[in-house]
Short mmCIF file of C-alpha atoms in Angstrom, two decimals:
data_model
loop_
_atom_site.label_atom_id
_atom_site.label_comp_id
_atom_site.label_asym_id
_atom_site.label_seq_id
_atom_site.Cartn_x
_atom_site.Cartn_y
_atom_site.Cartn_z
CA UNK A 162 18.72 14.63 14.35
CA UNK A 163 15.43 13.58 12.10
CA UNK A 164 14.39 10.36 13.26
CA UNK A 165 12.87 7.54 11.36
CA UNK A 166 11.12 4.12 12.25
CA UNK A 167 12.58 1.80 10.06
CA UNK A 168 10.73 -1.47 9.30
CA UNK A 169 12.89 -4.09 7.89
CA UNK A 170 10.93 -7.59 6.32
CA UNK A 171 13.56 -10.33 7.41
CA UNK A 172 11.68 -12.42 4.84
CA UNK A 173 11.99 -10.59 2.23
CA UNK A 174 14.27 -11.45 -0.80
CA UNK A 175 16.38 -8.29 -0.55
CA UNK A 176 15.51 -7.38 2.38
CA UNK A 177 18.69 -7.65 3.90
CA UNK A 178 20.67 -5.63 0.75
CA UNK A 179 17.70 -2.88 1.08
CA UNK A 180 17.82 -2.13 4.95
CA UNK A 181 22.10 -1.79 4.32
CA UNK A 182 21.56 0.06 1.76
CA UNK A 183 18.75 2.95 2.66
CA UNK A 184 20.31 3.14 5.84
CA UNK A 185 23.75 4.28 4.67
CA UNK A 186 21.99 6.29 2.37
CA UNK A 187 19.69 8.01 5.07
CA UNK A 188 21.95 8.10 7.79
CA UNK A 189 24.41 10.18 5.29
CA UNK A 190 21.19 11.70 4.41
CA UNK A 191 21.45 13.27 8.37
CA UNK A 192 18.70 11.24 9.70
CA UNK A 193 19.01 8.88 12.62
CA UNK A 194 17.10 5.35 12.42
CA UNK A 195 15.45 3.55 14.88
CA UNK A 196 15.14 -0.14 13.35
CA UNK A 197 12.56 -3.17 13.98
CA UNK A 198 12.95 -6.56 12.01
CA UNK A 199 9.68 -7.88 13.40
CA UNK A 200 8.52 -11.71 13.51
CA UNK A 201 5.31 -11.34 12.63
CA UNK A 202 3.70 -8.51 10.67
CA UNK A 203 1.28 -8.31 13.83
CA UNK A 204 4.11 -6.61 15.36
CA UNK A 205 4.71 -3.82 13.11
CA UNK A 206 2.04 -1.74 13.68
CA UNK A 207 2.30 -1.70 17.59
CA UNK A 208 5.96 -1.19 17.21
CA UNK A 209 5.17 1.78 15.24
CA UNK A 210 2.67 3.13 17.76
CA UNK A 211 4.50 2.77 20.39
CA UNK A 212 8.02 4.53 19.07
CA UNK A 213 5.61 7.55 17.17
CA UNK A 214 6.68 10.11 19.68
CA UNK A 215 9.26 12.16 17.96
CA UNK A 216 9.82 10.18 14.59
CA UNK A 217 9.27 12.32 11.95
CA UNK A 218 8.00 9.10 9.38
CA UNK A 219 8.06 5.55 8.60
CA UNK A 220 10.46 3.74 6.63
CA UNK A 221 9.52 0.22 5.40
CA UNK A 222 12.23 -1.82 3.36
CA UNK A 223 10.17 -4.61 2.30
CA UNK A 224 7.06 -5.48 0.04
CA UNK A 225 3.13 -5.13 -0.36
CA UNK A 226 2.45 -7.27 2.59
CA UNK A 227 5.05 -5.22 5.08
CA UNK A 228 3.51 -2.40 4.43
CA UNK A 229 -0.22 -3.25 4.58
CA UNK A 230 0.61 -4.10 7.86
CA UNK A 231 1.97 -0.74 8.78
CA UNK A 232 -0.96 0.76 7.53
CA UNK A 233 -3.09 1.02 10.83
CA UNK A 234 -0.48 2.36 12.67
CA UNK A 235 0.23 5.16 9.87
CA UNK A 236 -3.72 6.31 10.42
CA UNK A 237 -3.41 6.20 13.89
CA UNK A 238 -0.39 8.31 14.27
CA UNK A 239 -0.58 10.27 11.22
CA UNK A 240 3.34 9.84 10.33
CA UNK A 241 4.31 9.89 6.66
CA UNK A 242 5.76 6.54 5.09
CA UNK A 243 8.76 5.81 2.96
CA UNK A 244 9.14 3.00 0.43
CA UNK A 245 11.79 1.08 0.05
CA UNK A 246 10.40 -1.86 -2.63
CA UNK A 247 12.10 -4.73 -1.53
CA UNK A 248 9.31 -7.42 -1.43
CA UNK A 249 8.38 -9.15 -4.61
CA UNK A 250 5.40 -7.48 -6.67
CA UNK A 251 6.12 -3.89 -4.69
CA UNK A 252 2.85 -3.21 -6.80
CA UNK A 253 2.25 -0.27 -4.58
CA UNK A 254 5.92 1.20 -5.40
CA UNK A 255 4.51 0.81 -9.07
CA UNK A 256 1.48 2.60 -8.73
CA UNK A 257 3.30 5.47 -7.03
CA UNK A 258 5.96 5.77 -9.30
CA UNK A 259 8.88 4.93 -7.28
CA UNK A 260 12.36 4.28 -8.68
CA UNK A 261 13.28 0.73 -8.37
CA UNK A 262 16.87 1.15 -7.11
CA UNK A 263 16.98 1.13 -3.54
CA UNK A 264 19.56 4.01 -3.49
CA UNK A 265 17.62 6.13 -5.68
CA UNK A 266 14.29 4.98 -3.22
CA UNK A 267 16.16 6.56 -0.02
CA UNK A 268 16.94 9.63 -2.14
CA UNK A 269 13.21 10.23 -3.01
CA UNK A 270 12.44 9.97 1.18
CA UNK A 271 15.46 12.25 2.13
CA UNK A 272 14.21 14.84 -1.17
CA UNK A 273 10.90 15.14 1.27
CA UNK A 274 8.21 15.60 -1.86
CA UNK A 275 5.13 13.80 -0.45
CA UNK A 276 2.18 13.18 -1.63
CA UNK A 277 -1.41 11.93 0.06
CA UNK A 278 -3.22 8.98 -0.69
CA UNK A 279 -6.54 6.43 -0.49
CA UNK A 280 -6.58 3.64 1.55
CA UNK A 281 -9.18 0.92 1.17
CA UNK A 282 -11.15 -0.80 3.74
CA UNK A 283 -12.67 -4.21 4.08
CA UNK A 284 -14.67 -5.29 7.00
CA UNK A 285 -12.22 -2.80 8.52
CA UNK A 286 -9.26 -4.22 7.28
CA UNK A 287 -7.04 -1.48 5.50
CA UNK A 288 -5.58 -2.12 2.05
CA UNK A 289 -3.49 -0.10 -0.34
CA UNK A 290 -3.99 -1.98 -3.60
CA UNK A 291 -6.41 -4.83 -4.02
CA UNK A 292 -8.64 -6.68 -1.89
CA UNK A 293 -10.13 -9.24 -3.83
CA UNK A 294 -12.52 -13.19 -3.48
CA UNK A 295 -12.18 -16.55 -5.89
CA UNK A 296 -8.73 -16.91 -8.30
CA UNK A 297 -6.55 -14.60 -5.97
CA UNK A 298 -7.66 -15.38 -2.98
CA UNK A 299 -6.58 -18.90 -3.80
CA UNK A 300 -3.39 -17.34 -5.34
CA UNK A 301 -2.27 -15.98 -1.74
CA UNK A 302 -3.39 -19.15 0.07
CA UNK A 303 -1.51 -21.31 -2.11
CA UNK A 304 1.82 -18.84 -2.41
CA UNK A 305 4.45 -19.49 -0.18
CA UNK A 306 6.72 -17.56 1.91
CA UNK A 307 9.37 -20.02 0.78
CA UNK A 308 8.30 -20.19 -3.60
CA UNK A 309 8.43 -16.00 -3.36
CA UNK A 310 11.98 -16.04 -1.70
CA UNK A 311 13.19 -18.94 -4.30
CA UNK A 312 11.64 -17.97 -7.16
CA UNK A 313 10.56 -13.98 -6.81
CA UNK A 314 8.08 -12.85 -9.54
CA UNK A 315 7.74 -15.98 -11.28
CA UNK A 316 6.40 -17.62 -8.12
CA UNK A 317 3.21 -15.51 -9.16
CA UNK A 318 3.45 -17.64 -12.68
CA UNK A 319 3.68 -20.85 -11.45
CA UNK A 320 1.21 -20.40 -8.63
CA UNK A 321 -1.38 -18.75 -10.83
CA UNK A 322 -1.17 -21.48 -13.45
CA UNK A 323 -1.70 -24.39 -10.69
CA UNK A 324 -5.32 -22.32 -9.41
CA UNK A 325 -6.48 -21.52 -12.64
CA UNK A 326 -5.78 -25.45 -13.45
CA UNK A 327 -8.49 -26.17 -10.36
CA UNK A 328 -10.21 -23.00 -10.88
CA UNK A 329 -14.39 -23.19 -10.43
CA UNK A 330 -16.96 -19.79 -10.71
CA UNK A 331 -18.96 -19.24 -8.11
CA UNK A 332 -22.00 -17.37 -7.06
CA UNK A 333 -21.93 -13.79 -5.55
CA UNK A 334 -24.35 -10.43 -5.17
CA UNK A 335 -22.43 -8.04 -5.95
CA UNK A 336 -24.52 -4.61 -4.11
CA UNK A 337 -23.63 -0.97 -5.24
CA UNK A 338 -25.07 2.72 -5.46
CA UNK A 339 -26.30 1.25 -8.89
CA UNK A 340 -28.18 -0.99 -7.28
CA UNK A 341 -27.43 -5.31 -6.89
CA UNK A 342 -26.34 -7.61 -9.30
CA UNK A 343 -25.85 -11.88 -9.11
CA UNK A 344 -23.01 -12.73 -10.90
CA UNK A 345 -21.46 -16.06 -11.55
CA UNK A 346 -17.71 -15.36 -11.25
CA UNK A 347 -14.25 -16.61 -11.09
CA UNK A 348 -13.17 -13.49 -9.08
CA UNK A 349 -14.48 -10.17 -7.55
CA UNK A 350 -11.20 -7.73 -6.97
CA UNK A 351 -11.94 -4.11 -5.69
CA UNK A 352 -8.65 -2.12 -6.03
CA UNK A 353 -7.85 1.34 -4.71
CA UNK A 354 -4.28 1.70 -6.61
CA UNK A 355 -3.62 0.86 -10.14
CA UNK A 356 -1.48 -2.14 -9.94
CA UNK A 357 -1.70 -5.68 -8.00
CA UNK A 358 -0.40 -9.17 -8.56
CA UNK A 359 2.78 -8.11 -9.45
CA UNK A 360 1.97 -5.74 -12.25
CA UNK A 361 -1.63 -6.20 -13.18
CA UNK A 362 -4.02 -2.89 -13.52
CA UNK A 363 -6.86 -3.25 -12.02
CA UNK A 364 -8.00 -0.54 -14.15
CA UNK A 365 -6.07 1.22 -16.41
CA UNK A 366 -7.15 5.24 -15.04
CA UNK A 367 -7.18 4.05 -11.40
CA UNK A 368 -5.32 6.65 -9.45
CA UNK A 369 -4.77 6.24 -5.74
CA UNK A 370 -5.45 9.32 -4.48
CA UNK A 371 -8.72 9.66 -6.64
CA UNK A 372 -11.39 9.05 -3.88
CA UNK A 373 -12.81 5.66 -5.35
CA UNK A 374 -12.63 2.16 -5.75
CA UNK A 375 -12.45 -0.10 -8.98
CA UNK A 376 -14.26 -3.20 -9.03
CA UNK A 377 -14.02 -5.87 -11.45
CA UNK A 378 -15.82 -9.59 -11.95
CA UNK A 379 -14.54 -11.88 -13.68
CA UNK A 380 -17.57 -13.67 -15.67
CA UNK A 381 -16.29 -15.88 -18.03
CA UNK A 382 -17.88 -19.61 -18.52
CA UNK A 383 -14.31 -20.99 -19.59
CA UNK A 384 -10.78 -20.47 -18.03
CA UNK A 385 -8.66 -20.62 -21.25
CA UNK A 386 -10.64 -17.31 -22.34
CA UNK A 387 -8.25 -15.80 -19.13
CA UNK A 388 -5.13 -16.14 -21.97
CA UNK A 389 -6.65 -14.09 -24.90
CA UNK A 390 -7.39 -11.45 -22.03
CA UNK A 391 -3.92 -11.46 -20.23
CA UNK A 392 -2.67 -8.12 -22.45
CA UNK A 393 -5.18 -6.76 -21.47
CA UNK A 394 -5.25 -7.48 -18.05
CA UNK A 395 -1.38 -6.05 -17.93
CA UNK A 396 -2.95 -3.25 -19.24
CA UNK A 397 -5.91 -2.54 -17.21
CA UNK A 398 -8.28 -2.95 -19.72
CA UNK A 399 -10.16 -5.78 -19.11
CA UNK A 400 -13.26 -4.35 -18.66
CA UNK A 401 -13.68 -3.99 -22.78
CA UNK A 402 -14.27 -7.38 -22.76
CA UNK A 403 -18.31 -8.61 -22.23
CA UNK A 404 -17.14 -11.31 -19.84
CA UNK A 405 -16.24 -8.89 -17.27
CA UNK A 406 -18.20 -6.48 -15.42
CA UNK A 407 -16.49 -3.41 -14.42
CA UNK A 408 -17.68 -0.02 -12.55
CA UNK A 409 -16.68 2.50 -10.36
CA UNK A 410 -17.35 3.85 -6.47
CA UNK A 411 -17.30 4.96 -3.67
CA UNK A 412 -18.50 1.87 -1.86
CA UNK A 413 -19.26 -2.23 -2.56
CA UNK A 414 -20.67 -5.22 -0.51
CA UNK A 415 -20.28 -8.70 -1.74
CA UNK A 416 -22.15 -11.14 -0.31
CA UNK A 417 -21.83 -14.88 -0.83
CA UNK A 418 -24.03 -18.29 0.53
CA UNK A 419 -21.10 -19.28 2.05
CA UNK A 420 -18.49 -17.30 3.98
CA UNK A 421 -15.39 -17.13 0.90
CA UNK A 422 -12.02 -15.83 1.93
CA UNK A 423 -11.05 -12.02 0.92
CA UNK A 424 -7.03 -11.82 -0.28
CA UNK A 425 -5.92 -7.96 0.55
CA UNK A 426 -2.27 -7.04 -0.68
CA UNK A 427 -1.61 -10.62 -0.82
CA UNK A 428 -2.52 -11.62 2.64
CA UNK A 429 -5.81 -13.20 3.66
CA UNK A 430 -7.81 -11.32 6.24
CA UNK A 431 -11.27 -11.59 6.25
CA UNK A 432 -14.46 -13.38 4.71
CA UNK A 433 -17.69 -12.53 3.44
CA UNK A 434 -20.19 -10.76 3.33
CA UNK A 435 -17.93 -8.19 2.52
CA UNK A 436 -18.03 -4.14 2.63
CA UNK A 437 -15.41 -2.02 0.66
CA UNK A 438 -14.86 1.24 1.10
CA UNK A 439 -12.51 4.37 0.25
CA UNK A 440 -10.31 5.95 3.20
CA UNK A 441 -9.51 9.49 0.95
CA UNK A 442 -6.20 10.77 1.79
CA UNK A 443 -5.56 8.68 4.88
CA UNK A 444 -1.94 8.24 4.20
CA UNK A 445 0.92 10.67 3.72
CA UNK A 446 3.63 8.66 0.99
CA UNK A 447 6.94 10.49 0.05
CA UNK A 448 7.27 10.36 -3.80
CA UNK A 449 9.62 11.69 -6.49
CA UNK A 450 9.15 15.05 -6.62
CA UNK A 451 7.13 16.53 -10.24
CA UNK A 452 9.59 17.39 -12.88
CA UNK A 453 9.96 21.32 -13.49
CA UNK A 454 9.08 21.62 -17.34
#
């Protein structure tokens, strides 16, 4: 039989409902599972590591944070991952296109269709969406295990509106091919995908498998200004607006006076200075396959 590594988040708010539910739908499917609920994401990818030998993929029922930690392990051993979105942005599910039913999720990993994509790097810490310093960074320290479980989504709301409350710019060089910049900024986000912070564009033609990173600084004097620019934040199209500086790359260092924490999918990791980079097709994801026209 085709064996999978299954990864289950047992913190997750459907976590439980997702791993019953891909798993009857895979093991009908004809593939036999191999299942880890770990404690700690530290365990999940030296779990996968160690069980790579004859699995023919990943399978991780959970959300952005589950499966940034899987991401080492899926370099390392070069097996292809499945999505099941049950965390609570599953902003990389977005970006990709994945259904939002976790039946219909299962059926897109036993169709097979896969596709390859970037992963970004800071200070040598993988990331498959944003990695980001200032408003968000704050966001993820502040966000609970326990407000995401009781609240989902909305968590994201309430959390965001208690930073921005406290929020203060600081100051940053921001160094690229084009040269350096010092910005006064609320936040510096470099994304890889399209979508973070449950549903955000970090740029509206970001693709994932495109090669380069999107950065964005957030240069505004005053914090209400954030509310006339929230559509188009949604949208990914922030960078029309003068108060924020937006460009394109392969490659970014940020360097600050003091060492400021760096937020990747949600989970803080390292500090800077910071350098950013582009993995190209590191990572083999199954998808839904194209539509015949």
């Amino acid at each position: 039989m085709r064996r999978l590594l299954m990864i289950i988040n047992r913190g997750s708010r459907v976590g439980g409902e997702a791993a019953g539910v891909a798993v009857s739908r895979l093991t009908a499917a004809g593939f036999d599972l191999m299942i880890s609920a770990p404690h700690s994401p530290r365990e999940v990818a030296p779990w996968i590591e160690a069980h790579a030998d004859g699995a023919q993929a990943v399978v991780v029922a959970g959300g952005d944070g589950s499966l940034n930690a899987a991401a080492p392990a899926l370099v390392k051993t070069g097996l292809p991952l499945g999505i099941i979105p049950a965390g609570t942005a599953n902003d990389l599910a977005r970006t990709l296109g994945l259904p939002d039913t976790m039946e219909a999720a299962a059926d897109v990993i036993a169709t097979g269709h896969q596709r390859q994509i970037d992963l970004g790097d800071v200070n040598g810490h993988m990331f498959f969406n944003v990695a980001s310093l200032g408003l968000s960074a704050e966001l993820a320290r502040q966000l609970t295990r326990e407000s995401k479980r009781r609240f989902g989504r909305a968590s994201y709301a309430l959390t965001a509106l208690k930073v921005l409350l406290n929020a203060r710019p600081f100051r940053a060089m921001i160094v690229s091919d084009e040269g350096a910049a010092r910005v006064k900024t609320l936040q510096i986000a470099v994304g890889n995908g399209r979508y973070y912070g449950g549903g955000m564009a970090v740029e509206h033609s970001a693709e994932i498998d495109d090669s380069h990173l999107d950065l964005y600084s957030l240069e505004i004097g005053q914090v209400w200004k954030l509310l006339a620019m929230a559509y188009d934040f949604r949208k990914g199209r922030h960078g029309l607006w003068r108060e924020v500086r937006a460009t394109r790359g392969p490659a970014f260092e940020v360097r600050t006076r003091k060492p400021r924490p760096i937020n990747a999918d949600g989970e803080l990791v390292t500090f800077t200075p910071a350098r950013f980079s582009v993995r190209p097709k590191a990572v083999s994801v199954f998808v839904p396959a194209p539509v015949q026209s």
